XYZ file of N, CA, C and O in Angstrom:
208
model
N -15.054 -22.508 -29.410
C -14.729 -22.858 -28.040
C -13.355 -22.320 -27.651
O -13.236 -21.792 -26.545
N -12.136 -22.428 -28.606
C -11.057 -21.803 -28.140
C -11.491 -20.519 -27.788
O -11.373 -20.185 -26.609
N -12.180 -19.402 -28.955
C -11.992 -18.429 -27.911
C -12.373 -18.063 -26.862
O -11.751 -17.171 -26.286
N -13.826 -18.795 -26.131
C -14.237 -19.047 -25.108
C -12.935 -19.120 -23.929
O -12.902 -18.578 -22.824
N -12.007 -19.898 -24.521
C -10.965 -20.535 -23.171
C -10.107 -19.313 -23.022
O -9.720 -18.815 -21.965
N -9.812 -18.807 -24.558
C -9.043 -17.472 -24.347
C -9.496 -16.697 -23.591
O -8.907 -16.203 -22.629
N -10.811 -16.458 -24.002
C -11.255 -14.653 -22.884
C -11.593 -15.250 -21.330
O -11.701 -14.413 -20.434
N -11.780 -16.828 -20.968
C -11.430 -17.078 -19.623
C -10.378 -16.736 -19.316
O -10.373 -15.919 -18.396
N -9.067 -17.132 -19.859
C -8.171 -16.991 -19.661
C -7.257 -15.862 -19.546
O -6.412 -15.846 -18.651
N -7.390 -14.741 -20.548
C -7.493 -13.237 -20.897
C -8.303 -12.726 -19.026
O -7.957 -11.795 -18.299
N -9.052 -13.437 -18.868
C -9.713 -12.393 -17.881
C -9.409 -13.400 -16.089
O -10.010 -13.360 -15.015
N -8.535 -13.968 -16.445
C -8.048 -14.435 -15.062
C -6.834 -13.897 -14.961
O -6.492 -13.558 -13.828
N -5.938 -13.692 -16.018
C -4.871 -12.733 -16.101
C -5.663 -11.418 -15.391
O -5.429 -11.134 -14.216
N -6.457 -10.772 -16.067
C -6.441 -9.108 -15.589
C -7.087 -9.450 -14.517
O -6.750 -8.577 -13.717
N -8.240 -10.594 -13.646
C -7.848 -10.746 -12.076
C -6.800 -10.803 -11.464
O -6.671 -10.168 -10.417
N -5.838 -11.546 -11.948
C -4.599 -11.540 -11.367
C -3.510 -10.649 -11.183
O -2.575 -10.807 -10.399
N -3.692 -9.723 -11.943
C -3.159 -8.410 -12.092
C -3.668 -7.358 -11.130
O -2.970 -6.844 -10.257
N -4.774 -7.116 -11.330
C -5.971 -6.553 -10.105
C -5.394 -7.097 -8.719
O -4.827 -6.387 -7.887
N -5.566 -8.108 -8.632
C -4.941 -8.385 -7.080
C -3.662 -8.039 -6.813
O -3.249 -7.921 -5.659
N -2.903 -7.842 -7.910
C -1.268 -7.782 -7.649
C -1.192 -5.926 -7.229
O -0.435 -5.438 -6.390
N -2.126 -5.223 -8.022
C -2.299 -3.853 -7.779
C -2.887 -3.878 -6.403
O -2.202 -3.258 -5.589
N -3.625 -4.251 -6.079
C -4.753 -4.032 -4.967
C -3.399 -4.394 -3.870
O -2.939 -3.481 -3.184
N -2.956 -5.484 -3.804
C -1.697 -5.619 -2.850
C -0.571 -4.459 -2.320
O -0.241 -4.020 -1.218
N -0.171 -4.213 -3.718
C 0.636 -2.521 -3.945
C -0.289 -1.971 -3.226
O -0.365 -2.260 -2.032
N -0.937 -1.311 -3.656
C -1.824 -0.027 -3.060
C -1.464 -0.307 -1.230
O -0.883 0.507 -0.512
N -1.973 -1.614 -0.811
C -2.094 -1.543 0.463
C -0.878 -1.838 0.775
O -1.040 -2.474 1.816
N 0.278 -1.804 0.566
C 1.576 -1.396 0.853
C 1.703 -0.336 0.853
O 1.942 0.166 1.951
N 1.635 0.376 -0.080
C 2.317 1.984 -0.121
C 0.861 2.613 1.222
O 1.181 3.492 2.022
N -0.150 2.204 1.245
C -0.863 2.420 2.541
C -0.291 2.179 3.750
O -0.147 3.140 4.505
N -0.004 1.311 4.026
C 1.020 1.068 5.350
C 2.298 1.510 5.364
O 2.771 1.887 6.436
N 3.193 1.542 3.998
C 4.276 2.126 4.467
C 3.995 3.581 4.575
O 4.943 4.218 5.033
N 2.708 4.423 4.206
C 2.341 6.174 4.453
C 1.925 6.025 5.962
O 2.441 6.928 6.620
N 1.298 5.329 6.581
C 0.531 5.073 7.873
C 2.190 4.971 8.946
O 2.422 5.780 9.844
N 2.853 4.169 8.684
C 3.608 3.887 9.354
C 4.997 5.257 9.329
O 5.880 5.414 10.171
N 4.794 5.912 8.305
C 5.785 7.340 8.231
C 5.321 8.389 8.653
O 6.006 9.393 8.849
N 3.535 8.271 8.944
C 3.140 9.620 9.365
C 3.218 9.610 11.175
O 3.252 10.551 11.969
N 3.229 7.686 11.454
C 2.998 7.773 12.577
C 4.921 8.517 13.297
O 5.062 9.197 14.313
N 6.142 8.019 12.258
C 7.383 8.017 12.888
C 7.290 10.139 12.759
O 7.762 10.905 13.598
N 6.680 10.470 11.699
C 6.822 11.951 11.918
C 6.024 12.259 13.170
O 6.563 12.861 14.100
N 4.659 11.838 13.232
C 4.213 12.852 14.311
C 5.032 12.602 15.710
O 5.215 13.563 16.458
N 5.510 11.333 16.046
C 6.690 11.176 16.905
C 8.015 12.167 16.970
O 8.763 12.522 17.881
N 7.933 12.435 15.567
C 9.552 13.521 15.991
C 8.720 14.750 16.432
O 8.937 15.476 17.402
N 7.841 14.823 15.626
C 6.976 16.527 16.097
C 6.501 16.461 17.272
O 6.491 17.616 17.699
N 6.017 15.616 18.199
C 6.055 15.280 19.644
C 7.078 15.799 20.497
O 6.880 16.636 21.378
N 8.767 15.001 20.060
C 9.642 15.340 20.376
C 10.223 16.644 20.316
O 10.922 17.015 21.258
N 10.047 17.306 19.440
C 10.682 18.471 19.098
C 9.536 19.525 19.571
O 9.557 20.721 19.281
N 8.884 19.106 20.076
C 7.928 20.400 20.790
C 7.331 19.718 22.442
O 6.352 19.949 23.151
N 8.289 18.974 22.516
C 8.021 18.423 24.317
C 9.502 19.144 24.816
O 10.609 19.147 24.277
N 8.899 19.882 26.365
C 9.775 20.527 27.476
C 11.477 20.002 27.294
O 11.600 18.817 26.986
N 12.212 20.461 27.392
C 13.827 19.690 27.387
C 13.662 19.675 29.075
O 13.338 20.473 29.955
N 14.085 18.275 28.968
C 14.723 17.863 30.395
C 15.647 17.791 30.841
O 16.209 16.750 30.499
N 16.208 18.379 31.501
C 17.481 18.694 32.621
C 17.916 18.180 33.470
O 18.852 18.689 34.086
């Protein structure tokens, strides 16, 4: 039975780990989403008419 509790236990750790990755991932997703949106803004800028 202990090791029963172990490999529950063993395998709620590597869920818990899994979610901690899965979290990351969708960070470094939003912080890429949110840098491509501030570039295509400068490339907007830098190729819109100069105003006078």
């Amino acid at each position: 039975m202990v090791l029963v509790n172990d490999a529950g236990a063993t395998m709620q750790e590597v869920v818990n780990s899994i979610q901690q990755v899965a979290n990351i991932i969708a960070n470094i997703t939003a912080a890429s989403q949110q840098q491509t949106t501030g570039i295509t803004q400068i490339n907007q800028n830098r190729h819109a008419p100069a105003s006078r």
